[in-house]
PDB file of C-alpha atoms in Angstrom:
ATOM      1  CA  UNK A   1      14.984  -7.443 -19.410  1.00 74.00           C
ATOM      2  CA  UNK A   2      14.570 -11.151 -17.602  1.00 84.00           C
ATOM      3  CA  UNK A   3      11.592 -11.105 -14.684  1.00 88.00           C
ATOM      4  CA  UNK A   4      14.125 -10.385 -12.342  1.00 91.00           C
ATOM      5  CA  UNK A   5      15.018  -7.451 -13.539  1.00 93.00           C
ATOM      6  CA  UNK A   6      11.585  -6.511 -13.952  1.00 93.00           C
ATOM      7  CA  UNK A   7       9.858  -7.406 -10.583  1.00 93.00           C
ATOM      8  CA  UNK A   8      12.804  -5.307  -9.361  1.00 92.00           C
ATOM      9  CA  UNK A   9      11.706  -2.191 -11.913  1.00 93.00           C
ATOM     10  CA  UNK A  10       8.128  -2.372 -11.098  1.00 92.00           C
ATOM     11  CA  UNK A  11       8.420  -2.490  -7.442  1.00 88.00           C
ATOM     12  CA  UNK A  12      10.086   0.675  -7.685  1.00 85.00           C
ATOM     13  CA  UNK A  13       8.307   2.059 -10.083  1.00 86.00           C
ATOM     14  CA  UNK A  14       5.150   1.173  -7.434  1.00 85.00           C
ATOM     15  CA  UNK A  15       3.387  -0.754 -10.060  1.00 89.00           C
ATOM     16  CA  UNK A  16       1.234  -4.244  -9.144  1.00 90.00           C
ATOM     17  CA  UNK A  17       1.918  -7.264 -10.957  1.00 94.00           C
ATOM     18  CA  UNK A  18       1.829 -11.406 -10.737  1.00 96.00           C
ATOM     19  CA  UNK A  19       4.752 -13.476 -11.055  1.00 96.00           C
ATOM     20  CA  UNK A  20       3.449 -16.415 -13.440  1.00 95.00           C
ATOM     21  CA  UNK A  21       5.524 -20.243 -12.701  1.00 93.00           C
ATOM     22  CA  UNK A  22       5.338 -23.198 -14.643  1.00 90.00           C
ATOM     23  CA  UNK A  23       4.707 -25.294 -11.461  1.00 85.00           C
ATOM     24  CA  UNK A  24       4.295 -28.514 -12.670  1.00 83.00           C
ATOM     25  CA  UNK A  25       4.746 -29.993 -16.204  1.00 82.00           C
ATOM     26  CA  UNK A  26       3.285 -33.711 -17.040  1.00 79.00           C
ATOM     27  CA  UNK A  27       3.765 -34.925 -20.602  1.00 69.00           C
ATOM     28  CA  UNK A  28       5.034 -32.432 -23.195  1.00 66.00           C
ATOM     29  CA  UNK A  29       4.853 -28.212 -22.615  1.00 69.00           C
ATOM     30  CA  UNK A  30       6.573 -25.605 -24.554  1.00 68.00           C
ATOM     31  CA  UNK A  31       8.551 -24.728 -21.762  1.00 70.00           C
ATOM     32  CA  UNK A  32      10.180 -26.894 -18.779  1.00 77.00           C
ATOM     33  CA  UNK A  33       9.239 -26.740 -15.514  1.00 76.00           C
ATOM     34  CA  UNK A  34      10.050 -23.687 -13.257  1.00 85.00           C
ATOM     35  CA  UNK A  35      10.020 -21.034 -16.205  1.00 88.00           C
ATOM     36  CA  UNK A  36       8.733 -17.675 -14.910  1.00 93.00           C
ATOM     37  CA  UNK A  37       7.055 -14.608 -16.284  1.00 93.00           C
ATOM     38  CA  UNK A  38       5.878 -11.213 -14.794  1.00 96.00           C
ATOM     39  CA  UNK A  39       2.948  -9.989 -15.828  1.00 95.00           C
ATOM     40  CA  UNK A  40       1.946  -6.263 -15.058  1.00 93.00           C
ATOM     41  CA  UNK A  41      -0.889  -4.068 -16.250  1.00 92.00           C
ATOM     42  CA  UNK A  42       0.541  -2.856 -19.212  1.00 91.00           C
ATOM     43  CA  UNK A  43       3.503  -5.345 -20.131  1.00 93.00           C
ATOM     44  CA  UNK A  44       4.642  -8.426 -20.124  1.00 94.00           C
ATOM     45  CA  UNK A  45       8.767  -9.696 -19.038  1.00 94.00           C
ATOM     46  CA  UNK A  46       9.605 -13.385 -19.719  1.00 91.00           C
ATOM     47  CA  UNK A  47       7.857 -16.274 -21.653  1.00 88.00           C
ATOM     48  CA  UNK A  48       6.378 -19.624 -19.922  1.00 86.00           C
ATOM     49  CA  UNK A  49       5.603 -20.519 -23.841  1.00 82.00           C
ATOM     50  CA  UNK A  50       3.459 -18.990 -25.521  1.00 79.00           C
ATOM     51  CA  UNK A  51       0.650 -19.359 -27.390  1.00 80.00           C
ATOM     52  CA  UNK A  52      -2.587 -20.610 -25.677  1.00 80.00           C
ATOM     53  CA  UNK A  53      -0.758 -21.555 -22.738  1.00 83.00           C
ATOM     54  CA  UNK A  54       0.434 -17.935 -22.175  1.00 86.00           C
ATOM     55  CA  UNK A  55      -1.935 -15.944 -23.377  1.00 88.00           C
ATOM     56  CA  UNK A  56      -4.405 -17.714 -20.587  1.00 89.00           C
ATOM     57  CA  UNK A  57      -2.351 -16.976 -18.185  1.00 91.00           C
ATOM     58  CA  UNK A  58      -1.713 -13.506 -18.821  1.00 94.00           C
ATOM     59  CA  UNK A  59      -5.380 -13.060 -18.918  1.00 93.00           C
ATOM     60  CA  UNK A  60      -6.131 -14.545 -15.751  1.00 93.00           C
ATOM     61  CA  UNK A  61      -2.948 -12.620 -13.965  1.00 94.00           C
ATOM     62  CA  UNK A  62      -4.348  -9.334 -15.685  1.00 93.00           C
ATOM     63  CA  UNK A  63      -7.547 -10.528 -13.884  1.00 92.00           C
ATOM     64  CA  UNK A  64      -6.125 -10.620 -11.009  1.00 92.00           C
ATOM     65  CA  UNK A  65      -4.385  -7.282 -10.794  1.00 90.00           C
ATOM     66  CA  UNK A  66      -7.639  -5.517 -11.821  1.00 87.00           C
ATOM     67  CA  UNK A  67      -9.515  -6.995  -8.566  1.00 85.00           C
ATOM     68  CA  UNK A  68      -6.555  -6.674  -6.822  1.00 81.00           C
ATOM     69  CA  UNK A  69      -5.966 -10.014  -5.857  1.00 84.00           C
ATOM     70  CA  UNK A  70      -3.724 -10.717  -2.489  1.00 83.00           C
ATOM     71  CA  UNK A  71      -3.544 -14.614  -2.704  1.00 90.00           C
ATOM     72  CA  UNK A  72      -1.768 -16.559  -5.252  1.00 93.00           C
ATOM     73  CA  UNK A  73      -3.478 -19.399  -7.633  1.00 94.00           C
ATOM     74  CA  UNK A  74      -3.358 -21.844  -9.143  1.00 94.00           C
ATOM     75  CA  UNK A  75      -4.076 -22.328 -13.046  1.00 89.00           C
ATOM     76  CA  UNK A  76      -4.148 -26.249 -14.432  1.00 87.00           C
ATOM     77  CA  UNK A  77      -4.155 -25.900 -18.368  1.00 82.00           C
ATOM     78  CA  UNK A  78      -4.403 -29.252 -20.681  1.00 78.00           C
ATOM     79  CA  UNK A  79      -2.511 -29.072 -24.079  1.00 71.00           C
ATOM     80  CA  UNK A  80      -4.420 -30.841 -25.979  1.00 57.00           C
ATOM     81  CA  UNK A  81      -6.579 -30.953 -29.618  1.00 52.00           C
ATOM     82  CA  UNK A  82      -9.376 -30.854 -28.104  1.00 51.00           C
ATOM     83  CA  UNK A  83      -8.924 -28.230 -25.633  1.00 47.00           C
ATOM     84  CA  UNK A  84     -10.219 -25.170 -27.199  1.00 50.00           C
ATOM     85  CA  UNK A  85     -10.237 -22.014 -25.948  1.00 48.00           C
ATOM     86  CA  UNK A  86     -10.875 -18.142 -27.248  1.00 48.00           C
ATOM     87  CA  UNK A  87      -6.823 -18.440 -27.358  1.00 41.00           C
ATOM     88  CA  UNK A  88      -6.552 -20.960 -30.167  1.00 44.00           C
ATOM     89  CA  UNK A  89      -5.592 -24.925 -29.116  1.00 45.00           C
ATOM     90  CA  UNK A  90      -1.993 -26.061 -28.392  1.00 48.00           C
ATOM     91  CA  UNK A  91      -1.631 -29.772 -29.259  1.00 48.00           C
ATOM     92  CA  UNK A  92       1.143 -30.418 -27.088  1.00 53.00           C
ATOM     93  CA  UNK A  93      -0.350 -33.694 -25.295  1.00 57.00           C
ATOM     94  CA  UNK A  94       0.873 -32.280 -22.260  1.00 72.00           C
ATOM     95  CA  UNK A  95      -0.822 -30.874 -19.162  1.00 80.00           C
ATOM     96  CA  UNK A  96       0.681 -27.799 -16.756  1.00 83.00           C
ATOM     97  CA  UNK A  97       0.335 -26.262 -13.619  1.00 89.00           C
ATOM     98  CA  UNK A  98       0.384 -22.586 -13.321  1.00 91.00           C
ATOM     99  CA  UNK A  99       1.350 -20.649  -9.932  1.00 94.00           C
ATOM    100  CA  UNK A 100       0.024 -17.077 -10.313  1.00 96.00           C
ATOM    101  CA  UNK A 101       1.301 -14.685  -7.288  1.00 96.00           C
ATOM    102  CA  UNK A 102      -0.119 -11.451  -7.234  1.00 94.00           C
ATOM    103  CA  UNK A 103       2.967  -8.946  -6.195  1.00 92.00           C
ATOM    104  CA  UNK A 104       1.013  -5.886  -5.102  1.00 86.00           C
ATOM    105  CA  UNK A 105       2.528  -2.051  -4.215  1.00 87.00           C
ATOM    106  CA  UNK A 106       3.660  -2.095  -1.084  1.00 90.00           C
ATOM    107  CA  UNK A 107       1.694   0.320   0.895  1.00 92.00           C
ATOM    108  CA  UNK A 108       3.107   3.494   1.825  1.00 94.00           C
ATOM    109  CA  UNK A 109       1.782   5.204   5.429  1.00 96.00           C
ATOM    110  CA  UNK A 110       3.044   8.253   7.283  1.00 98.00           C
ATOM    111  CA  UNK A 111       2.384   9.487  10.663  1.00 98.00           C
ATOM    112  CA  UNK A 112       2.847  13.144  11.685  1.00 98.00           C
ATOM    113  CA  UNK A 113       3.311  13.025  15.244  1.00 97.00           C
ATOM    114  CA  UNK A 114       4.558  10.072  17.303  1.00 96.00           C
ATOM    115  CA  UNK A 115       3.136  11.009  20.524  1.00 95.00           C
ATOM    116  CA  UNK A 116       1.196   8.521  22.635  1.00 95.00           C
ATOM    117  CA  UNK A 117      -1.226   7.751  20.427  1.00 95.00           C
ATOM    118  CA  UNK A 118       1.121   7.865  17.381  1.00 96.00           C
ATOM    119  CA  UNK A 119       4.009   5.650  18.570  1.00 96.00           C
ATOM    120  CA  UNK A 120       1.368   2.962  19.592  1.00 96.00           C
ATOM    121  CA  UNK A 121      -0.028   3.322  16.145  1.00 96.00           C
ATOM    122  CA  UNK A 122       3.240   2.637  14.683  1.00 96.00           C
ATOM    123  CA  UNK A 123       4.050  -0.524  16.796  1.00 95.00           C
ATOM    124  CA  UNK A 124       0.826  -1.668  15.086  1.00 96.00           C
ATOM    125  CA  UNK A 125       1.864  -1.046  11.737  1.00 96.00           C
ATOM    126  CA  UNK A 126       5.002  -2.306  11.910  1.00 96.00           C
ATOM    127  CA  UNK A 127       3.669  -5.814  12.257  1.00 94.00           C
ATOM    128  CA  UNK A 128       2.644  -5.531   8.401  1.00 93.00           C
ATOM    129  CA  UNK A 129       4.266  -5.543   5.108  1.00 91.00           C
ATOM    130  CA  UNK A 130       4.246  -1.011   4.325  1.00 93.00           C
ATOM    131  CA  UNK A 131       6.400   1.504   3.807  1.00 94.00           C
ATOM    132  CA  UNK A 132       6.361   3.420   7.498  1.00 97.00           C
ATOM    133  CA  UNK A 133       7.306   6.823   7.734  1.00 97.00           C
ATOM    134  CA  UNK A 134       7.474   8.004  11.427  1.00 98.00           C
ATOM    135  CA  UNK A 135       7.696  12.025  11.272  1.00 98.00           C
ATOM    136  CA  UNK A 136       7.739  14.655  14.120  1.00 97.00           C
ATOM    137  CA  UNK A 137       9.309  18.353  14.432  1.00 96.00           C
ATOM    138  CA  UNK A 138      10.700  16.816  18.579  1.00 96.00           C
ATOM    139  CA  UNK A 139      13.620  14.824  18.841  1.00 96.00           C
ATOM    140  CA  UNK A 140      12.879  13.682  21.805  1.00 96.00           C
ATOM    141  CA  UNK A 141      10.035  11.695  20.395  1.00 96.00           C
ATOM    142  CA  UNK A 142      11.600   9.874  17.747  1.00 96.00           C
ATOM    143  CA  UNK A 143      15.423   9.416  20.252  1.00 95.00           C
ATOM    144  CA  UNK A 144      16.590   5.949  20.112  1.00 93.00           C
ATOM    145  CA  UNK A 145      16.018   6.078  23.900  1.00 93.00           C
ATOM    146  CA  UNK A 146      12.365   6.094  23.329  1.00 94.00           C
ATOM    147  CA  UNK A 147      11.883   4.104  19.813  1.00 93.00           C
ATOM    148  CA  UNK A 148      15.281   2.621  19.616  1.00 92.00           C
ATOM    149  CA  UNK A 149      16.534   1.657  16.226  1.00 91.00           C
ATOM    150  CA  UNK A 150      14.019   0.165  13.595  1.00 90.00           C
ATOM    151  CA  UNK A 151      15.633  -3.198  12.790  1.00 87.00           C
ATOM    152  CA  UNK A 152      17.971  -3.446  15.235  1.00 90.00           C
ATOM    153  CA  UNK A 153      16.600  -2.164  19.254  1.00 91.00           C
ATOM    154  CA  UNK A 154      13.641  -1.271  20.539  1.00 91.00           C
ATOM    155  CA  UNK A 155       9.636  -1.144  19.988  1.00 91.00           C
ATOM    156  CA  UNK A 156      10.772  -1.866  16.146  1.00 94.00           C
ATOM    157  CA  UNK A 157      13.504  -4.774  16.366  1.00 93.00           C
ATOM    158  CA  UNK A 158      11.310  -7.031  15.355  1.00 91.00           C
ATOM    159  CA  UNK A 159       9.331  -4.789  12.671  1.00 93.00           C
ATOM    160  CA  UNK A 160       7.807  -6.414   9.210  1.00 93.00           C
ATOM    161  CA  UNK A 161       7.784  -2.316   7.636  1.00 94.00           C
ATOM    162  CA  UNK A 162      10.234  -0.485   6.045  1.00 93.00           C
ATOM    163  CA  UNK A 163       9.907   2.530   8.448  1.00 95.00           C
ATOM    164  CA  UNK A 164      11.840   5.720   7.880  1.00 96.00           C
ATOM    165  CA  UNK A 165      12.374   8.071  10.753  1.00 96.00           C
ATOM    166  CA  UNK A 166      12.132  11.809  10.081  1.00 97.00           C
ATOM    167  CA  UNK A 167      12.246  14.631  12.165  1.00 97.00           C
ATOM    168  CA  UNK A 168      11.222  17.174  10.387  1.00 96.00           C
ATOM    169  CA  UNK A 169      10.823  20.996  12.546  1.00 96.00           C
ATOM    170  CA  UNK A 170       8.367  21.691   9.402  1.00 96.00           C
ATOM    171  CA  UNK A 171       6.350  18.852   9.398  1.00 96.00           C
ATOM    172  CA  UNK A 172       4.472  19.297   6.423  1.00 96.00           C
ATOM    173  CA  UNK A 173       8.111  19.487   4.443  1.00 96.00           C
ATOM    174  CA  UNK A 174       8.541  15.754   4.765  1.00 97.00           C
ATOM    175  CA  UNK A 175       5.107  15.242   2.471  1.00 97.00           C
ATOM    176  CA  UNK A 176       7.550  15.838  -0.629  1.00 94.00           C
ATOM    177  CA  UNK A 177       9.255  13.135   0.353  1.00 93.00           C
ATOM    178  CA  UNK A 178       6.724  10.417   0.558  1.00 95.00           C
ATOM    179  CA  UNK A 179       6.467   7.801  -2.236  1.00 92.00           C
ATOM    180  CA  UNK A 180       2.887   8.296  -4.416  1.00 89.00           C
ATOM    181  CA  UNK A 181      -0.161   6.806  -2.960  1.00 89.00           C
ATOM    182  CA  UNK A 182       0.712   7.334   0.482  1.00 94.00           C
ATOM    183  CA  UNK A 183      -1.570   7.395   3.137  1.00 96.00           C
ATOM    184  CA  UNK A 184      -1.223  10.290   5.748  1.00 97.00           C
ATOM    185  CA  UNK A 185      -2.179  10.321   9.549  1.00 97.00           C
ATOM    186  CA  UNK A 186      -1.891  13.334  11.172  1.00 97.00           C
ATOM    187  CA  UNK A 187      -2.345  13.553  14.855  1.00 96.00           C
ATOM    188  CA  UNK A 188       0.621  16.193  16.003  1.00 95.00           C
ATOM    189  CA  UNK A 189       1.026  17.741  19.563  1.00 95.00           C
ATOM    190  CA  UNK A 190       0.155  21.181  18.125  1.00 94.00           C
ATOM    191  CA  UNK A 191      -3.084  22.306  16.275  1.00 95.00           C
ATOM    192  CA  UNK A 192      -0.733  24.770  14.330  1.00 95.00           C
ATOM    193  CA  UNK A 193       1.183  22.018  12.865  1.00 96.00           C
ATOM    194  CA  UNK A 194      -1.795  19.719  11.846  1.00 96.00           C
ATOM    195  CA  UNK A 195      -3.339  22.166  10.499  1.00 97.00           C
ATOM    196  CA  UNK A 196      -0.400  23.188   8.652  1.00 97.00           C
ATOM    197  CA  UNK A 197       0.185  19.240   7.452  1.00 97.00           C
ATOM    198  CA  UNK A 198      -3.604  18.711   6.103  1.00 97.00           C
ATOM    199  CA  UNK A 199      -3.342  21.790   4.441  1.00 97.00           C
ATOM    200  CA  UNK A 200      -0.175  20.646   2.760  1.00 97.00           C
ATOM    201  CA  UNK A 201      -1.423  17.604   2.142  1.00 97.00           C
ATOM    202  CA  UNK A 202      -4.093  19.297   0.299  1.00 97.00           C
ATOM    203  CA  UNK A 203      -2.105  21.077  -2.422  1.00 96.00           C
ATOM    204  CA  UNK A 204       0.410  17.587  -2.872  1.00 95.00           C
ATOM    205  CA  UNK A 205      -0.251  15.614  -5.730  1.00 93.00           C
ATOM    206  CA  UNK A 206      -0.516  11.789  -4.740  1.00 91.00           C
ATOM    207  CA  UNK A 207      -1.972  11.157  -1.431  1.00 95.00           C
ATOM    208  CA  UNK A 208      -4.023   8.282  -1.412  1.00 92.00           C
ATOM    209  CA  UNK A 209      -6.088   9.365   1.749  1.00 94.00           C
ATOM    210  CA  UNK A 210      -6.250  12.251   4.801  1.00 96.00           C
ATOM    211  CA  UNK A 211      -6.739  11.151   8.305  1.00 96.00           C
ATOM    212  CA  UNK A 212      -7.189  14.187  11.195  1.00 96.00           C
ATOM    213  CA  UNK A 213      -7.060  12.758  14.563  1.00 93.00           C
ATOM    214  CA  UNK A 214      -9.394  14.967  16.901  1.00 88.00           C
ATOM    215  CA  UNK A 215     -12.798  16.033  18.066  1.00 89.00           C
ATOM    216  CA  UNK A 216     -15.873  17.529  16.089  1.00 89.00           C
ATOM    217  CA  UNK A 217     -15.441  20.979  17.534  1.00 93.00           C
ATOM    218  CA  UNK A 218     -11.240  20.728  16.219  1.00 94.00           C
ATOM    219  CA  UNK A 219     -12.604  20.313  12.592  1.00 94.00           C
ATOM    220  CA  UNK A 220     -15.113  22.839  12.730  1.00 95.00           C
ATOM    221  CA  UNK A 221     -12.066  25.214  13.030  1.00 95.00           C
ATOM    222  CA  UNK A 222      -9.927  23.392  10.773  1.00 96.00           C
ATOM    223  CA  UNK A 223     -13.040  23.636   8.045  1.00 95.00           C
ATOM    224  CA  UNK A 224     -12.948  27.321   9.032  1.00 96.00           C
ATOM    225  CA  UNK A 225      -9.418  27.771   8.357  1.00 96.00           C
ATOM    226  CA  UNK A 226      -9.241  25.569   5.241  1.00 96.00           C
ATOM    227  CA  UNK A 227     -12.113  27.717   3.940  1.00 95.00           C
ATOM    228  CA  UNK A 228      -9.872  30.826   4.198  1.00 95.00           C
ATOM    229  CA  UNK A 229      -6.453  29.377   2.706  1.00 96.00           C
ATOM    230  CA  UNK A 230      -8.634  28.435  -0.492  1.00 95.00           C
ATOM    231  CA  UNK A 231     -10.228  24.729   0.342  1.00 96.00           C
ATOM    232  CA  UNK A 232     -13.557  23.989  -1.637  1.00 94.00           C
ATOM    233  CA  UNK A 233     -15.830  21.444  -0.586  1.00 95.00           C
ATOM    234  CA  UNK A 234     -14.161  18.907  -2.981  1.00 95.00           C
ATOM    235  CA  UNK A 235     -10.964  19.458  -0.861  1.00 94.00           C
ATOM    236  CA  UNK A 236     -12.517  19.366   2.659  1.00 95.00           C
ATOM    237  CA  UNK A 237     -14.252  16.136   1.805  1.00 95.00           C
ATOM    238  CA  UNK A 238     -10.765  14.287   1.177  1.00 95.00           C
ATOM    239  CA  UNK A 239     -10.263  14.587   5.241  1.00 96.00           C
ATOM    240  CA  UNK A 240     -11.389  11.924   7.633  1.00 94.00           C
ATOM    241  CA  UNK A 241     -12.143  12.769  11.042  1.00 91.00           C
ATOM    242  CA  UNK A 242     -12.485  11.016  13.428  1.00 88.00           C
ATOM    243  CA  UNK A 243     -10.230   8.506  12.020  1.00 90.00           C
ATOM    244  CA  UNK A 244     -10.947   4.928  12.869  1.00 88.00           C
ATOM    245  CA  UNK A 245     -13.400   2.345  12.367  1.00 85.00           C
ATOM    246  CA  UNK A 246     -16.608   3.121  14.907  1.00 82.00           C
ATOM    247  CA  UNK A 247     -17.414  -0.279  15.769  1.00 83.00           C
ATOM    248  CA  UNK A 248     -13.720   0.053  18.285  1.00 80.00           C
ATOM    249  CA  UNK A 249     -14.675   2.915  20.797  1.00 78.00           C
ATOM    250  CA  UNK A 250     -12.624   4.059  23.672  1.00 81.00           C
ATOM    251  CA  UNK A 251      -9.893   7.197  24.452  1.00 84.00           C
ATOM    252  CA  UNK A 252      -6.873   5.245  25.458  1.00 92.00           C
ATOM    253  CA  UNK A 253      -3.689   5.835  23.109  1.00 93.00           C
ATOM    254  CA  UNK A 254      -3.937   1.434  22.331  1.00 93.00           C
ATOM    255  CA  UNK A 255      -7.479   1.451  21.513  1.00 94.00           C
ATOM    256  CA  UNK A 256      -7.320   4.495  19.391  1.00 94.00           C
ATOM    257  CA  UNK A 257      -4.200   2.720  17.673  1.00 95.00           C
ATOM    258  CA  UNK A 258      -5.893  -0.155  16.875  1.00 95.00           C
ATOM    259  CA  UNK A 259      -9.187   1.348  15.416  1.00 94.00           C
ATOM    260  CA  UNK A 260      -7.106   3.899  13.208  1.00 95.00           C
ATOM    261  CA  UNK A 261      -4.650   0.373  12.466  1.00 95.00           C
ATOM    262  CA  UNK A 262      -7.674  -1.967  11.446  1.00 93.00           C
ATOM    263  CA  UNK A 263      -9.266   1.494   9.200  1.00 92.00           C
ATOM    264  CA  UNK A 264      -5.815   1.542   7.473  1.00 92.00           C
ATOM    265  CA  UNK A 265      -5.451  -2.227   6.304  1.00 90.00           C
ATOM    266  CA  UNK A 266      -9.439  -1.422   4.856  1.00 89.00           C
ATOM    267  CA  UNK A 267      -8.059   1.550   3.023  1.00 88.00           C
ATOM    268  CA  UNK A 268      -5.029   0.017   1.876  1.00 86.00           C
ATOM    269  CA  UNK A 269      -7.356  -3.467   0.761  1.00 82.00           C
ATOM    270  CA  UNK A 270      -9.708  -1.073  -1.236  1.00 80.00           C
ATOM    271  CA  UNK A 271      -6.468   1.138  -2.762  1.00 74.00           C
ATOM    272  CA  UNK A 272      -5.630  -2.017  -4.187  1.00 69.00           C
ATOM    273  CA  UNK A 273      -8.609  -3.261  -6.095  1.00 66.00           C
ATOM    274  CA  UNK A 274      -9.164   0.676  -7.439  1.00 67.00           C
ATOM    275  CA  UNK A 275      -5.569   0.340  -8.642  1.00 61.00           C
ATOM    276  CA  UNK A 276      -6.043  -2.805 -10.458  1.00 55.00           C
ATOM    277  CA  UNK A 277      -9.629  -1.672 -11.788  1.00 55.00           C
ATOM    278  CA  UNK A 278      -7.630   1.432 -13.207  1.00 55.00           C
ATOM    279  CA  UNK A 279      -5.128  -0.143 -14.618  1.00 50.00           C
ATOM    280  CA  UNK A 280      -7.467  -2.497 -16.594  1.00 49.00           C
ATOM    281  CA  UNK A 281      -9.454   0.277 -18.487  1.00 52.00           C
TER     282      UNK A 281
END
């Protein structure tokens, strides 16, 4: 399989990993200019030479993906004699430039209920590189009249996300249908069906994180409820409410948005370095 091929299967497969360039090549090198690699946790697709030369740079690109590492690097390696490293020496006489770029999951975030404060939410997220899954049980909310057509019209013409519109009557159905890791918002019109999603979310393998829009006195019954349908402690704790970062205050549907938004890119940041950490044990 080349590093196309590769990139392609990992991305799908939701799995981090660093495309690895031979940017620059003075003197001699095992390998001309421009040859690639992909590195990921566990593997390794292409060659940029071998030897000392590659196994640094895996190294350093498995280093990456364990702190998971946003911005690419560079990595300037001498060939020479009297360059020795824990890698053995590679007597080339040349010297190369490396270009490490860290190709991380895209993020994967779904909000149940694009009401006021959901629809400004999404205009948020849409500005940044996720998987956006807009999901309500009214059509009226997610009618091109009101959100037009991601890609094409609208609030989303212009959107940076992949975002997938759902309407769903059961709203906790579409959490089958979300990609692993995803994050989940839930801030419905009706008690009933939040309720109904958090608990669902719950008992589904592969959410990353809970959020619960609403008040103290709303969780106190939800913590009630979740009690009687079987929720431990363990469970309950997996739920953030409110949802948001404190330090933005306010009740309007934009300020809201953006304190749940700026919460999100944290969670997604710290997602990232726990995946690479894993994946490096």
């Amino acid at each position: 399989m080349d590093w196309v091929d590769a990139l392609q299967a990992l991305r799908s497969a939701r799995t981090p990993a660093v495309i690895v360039t031979l940017a620059l090549v003075r003197g001699h090198a095992p390998r001309n200019g421009g040859a690639k690699m992909v590195v990921s946790p566990d593997a390794v697709f292409g060659t940029v030479g071998g030897g000392n030369l590659e196994a640094t740079a895996v190294d350093r690109a498995r280093a990456m993906l364990a702190a998971g590492s946003a911005e690419p690097e560079l990595l300037v390696l001498t060939l020479s004699d009297k360059a020795v490293t824990e890698y053995g020496v590679q007597c080339c006489g040349g010297e190369v430039t490396i270009m490490l770029e860290p190709v991380r999951v895209i993020p994967s975030i779904a909000i149940f209920g694009m009401g006021h404060v959901g629809l400004e939410l999404a205009r948020i997220l849409a500005r940044h590189e996720v998987e956006l899954h807009l999901i309500d049980s009214r059509p009226e909310m997610l009618a091109a009249e009101r959100i037009g057509v991601p890609g094409e019209s609208g609030v989303f013409a212009d959107s940076v996300a992949r975002i997938h519109v759902t309407l769903a009557p059961v709203p906790e159905s579409a959490l089958a249908g979300l990609p692993q890791s995803s994050h989940v918002l839930v801030m419905t019109h009706d008690h009933v069906e939040d309720l109904a999603v958090v608990d669902m979310s719950l008992r589904t393998d592969g959410i990353a994180s809970i959020g619960l829009i609403g008040s103290s006195s709303k969780w106190a019954r939800f913590r009630k409820k979740l009690d009687e349908l079987g929720h431990g402690e363990s469970d309950l704790a997996r739920v953030v409410t409110p949802i948001g970062v404190p330090e933005v205050a306010g009740k309007q549907p934009a300020v809201i948005a953006v304190s749940v938004a700026a919460r999100m890119l944290q969670l997604i940041d710290e997602a990232a370095a726990e995946e690479g950490a894993g994946s490096s044990d």
